[in-house]
Short mmCIF file of C-alpha atoms in Angstrom, two decimals:
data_model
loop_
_atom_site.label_atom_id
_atom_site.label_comp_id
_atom_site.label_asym_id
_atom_site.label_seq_id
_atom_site.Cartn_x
_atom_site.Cartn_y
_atom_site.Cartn_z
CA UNK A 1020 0.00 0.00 0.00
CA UNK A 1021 1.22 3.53 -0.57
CA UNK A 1022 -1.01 4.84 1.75
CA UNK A 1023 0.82 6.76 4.67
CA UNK A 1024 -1.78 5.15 7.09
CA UNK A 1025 -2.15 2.17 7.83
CA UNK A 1026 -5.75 0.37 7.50
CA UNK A 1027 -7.54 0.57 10.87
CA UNK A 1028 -10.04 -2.27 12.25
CA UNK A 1029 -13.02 -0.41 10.67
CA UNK A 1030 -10.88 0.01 7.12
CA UNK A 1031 -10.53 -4.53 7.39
CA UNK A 1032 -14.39 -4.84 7.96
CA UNK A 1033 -15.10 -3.16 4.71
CA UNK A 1034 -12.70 -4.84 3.09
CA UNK A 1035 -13.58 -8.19 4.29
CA UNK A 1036 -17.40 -7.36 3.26
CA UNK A 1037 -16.14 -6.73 0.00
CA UNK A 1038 -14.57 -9.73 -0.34
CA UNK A 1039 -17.59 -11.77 0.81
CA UNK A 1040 -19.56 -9.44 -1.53
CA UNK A 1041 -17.43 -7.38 -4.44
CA UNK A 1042 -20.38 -6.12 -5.79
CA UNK A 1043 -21.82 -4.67 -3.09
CA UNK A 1044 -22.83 -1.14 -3.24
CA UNK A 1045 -21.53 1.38 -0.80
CA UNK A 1046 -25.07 1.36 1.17
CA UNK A 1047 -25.40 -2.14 1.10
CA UNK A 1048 -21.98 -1.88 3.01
CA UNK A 1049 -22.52 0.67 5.40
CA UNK A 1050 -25.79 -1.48 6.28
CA UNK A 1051 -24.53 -4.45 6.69
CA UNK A 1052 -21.76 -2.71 9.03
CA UNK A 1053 -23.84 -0.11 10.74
CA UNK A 1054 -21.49 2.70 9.83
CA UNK A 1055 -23.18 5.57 7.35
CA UNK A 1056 -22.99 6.07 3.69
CA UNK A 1057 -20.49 8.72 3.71
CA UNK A 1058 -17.86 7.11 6.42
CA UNK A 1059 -17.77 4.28 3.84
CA UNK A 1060 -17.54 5.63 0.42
CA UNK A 1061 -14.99 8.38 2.19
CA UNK A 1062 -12.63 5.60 3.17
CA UNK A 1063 -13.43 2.71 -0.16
CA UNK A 1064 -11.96 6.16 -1.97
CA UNK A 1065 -8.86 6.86 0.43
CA UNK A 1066 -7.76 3.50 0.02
CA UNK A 1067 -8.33 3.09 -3.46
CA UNK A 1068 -5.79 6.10 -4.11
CA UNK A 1069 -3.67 5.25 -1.47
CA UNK A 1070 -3.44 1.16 -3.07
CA UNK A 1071 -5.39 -0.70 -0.69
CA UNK A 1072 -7.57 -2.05 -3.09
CA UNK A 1073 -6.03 -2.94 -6.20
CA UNK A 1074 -7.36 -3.32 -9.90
CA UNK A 1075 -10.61 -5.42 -11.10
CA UNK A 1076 -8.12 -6.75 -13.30
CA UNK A 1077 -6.44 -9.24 -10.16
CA UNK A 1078 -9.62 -10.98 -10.35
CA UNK A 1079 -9.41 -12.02 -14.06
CA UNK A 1080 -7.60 -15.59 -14.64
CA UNK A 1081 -5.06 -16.09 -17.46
CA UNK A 1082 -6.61 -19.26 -18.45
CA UNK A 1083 -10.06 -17.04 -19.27
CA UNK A 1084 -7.33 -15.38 -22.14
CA UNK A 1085 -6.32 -18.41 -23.23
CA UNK A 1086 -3.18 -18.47 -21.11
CA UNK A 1087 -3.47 -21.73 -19.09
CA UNK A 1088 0.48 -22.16 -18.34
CA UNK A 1089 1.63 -20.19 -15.38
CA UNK A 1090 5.51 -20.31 -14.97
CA UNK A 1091 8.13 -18.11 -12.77
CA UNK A 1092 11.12 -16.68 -14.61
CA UNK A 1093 14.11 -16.10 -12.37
CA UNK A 1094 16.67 -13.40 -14.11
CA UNK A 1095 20.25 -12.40 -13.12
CA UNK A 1096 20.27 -8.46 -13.92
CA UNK A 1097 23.19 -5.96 -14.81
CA UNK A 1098 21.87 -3.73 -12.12
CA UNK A 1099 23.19 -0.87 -14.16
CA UNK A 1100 20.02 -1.60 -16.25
CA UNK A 1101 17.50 -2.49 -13.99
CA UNK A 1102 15.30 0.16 -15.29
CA UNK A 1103 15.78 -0.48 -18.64
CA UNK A 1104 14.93 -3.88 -17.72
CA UNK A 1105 11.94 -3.27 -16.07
CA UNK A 1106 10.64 -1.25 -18.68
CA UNK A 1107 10.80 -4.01 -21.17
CA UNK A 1108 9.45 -6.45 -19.51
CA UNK A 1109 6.20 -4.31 -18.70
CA UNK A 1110 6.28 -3.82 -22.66
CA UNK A 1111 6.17 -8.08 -22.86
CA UNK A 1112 1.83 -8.87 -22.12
CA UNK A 1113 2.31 -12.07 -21.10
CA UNK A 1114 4.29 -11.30 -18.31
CA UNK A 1115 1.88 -10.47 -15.45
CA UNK A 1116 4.32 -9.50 -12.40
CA UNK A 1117 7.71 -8.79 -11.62
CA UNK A 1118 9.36 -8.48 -8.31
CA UNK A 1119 12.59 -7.50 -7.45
CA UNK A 1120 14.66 -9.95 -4.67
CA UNK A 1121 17.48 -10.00 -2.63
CA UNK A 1122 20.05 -12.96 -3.14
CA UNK A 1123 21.95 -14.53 -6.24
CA UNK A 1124 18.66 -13.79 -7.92
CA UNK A 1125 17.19 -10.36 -8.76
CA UNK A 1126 14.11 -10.78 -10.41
CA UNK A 1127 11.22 -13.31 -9.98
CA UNK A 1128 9.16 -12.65 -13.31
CA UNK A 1129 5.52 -14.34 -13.05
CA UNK A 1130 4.09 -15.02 -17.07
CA UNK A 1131 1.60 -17.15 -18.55
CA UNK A 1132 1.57 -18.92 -21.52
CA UNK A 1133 -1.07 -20.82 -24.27
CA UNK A 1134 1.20 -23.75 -24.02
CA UNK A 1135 4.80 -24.95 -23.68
CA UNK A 1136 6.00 -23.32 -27.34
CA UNK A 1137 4.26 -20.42 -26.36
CA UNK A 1138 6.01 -20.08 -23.19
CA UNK A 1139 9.52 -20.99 -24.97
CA UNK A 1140 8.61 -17.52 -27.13
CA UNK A 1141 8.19 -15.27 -23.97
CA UNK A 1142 10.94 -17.09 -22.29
CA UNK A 1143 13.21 -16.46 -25.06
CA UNK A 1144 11.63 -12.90 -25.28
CA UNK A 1145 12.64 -12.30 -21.39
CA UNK A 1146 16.23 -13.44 -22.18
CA UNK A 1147 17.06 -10.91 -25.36
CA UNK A 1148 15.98 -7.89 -23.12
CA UNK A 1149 18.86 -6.14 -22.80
CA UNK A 1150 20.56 -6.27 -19.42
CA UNK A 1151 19.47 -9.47 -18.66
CA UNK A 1152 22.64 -12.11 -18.19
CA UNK A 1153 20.98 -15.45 -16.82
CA UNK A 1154 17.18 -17.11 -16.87
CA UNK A 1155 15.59 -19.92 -15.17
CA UNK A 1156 12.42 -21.02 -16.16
CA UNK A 1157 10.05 -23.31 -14.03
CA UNK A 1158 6.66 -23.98 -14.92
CA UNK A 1159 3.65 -24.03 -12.08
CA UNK A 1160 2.10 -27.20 -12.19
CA UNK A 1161 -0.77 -26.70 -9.25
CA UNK A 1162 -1.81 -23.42 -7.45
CA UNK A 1163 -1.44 -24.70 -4.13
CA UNK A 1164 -2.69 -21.38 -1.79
CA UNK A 1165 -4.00 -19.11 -3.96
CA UNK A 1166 -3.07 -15.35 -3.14
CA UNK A 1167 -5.24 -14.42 -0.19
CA UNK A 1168 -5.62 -11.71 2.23
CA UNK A 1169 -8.62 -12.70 4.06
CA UNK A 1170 -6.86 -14.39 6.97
CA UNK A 1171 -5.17 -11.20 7.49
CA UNK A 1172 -7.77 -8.98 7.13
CA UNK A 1173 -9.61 -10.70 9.79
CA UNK A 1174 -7.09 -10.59 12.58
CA UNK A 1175 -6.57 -6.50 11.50
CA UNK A 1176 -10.59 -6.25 11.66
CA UNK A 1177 -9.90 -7.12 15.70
CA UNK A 1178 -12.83 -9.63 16.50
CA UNK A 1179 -11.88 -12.12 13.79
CA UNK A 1180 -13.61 -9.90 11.12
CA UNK A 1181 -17.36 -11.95 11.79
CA UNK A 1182 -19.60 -10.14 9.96
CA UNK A 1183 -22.97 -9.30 11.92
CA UNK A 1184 -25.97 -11.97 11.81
CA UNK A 1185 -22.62 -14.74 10.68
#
């Protein structure tokens, strides 16, 4: 989050009911939490400019785009470049995420992929951007935990984030 403030117990409820229901409407919301109108769409807006809540786009799968194949690129970087770097692999679609790490590795670069050629063409894409020396590709074979927040949002929410009437 890019927020200065951190999300307070109140901030975790709404989130959590938006979880349970994303297409709830703001007064749906502040009924189901008894909190008014305003106190909710005031803070759903602060922490959707301060990157709380991210895009619609997290919920869409890859395999609805006819990307089934998930695999994790590791890259060796001439740090010199990193922007550069960076810059082309946001200009590659099929790669989805990149992080930066500590350790012998410095990128972990998340793509997806029609199928095993497809993934040897953005794999081979990855490794003629300039500035990157090394690549390690290994394909996901099962999500195991899918990303989740919920666990966390509940102990922030204070009394285990049960919604009223659950």
């Amino acid at each position: 989050m890019n927020s200065e403030r951190a999300l307070d117990a109140t901030d975790a409820r709404i989130l959590l009911a938006l979880t349970a229901q994303p297409r709830a409407t703001v007064v749906a919301l502040a009924e189901q939490l008894g909190l008014s109108r305003n106190t909710v769409q005031t803070r759903v807006a602060r922490m959707e400019q301060g990157g709380a809540l991210a895009s619609f786009e997290r919920r869409i799968t890859p395999n609805a785009l006819g990307h089934p194949l998930t695999a994790f690129v590791t890259a060796r970087v001439d740090q010199h470049r990193l922007a550069e770097v960076s810059e082309a692999l946001a200009g590659i679609d099929e790669v989805v995420e990149v992080f930066g790490l500590s350790g012998e590795t410095d990128l972990l670069v998340r793509v997806v992929a029609a199928d095993a050629e497809d993934l040897y063409r953005v794999a081979g894409r990855i490794l003629a951007v300039p500035g990157i020396e090394r690549t390690t590709t290994a394909l996901a074979m099962r999500e195991l935990v899918p990303h989740r927040l919920t666990p966390l949002l509940r102990r922030a929410a204070g009394d285990g984030g049960r919604q009223p009437g659950r």
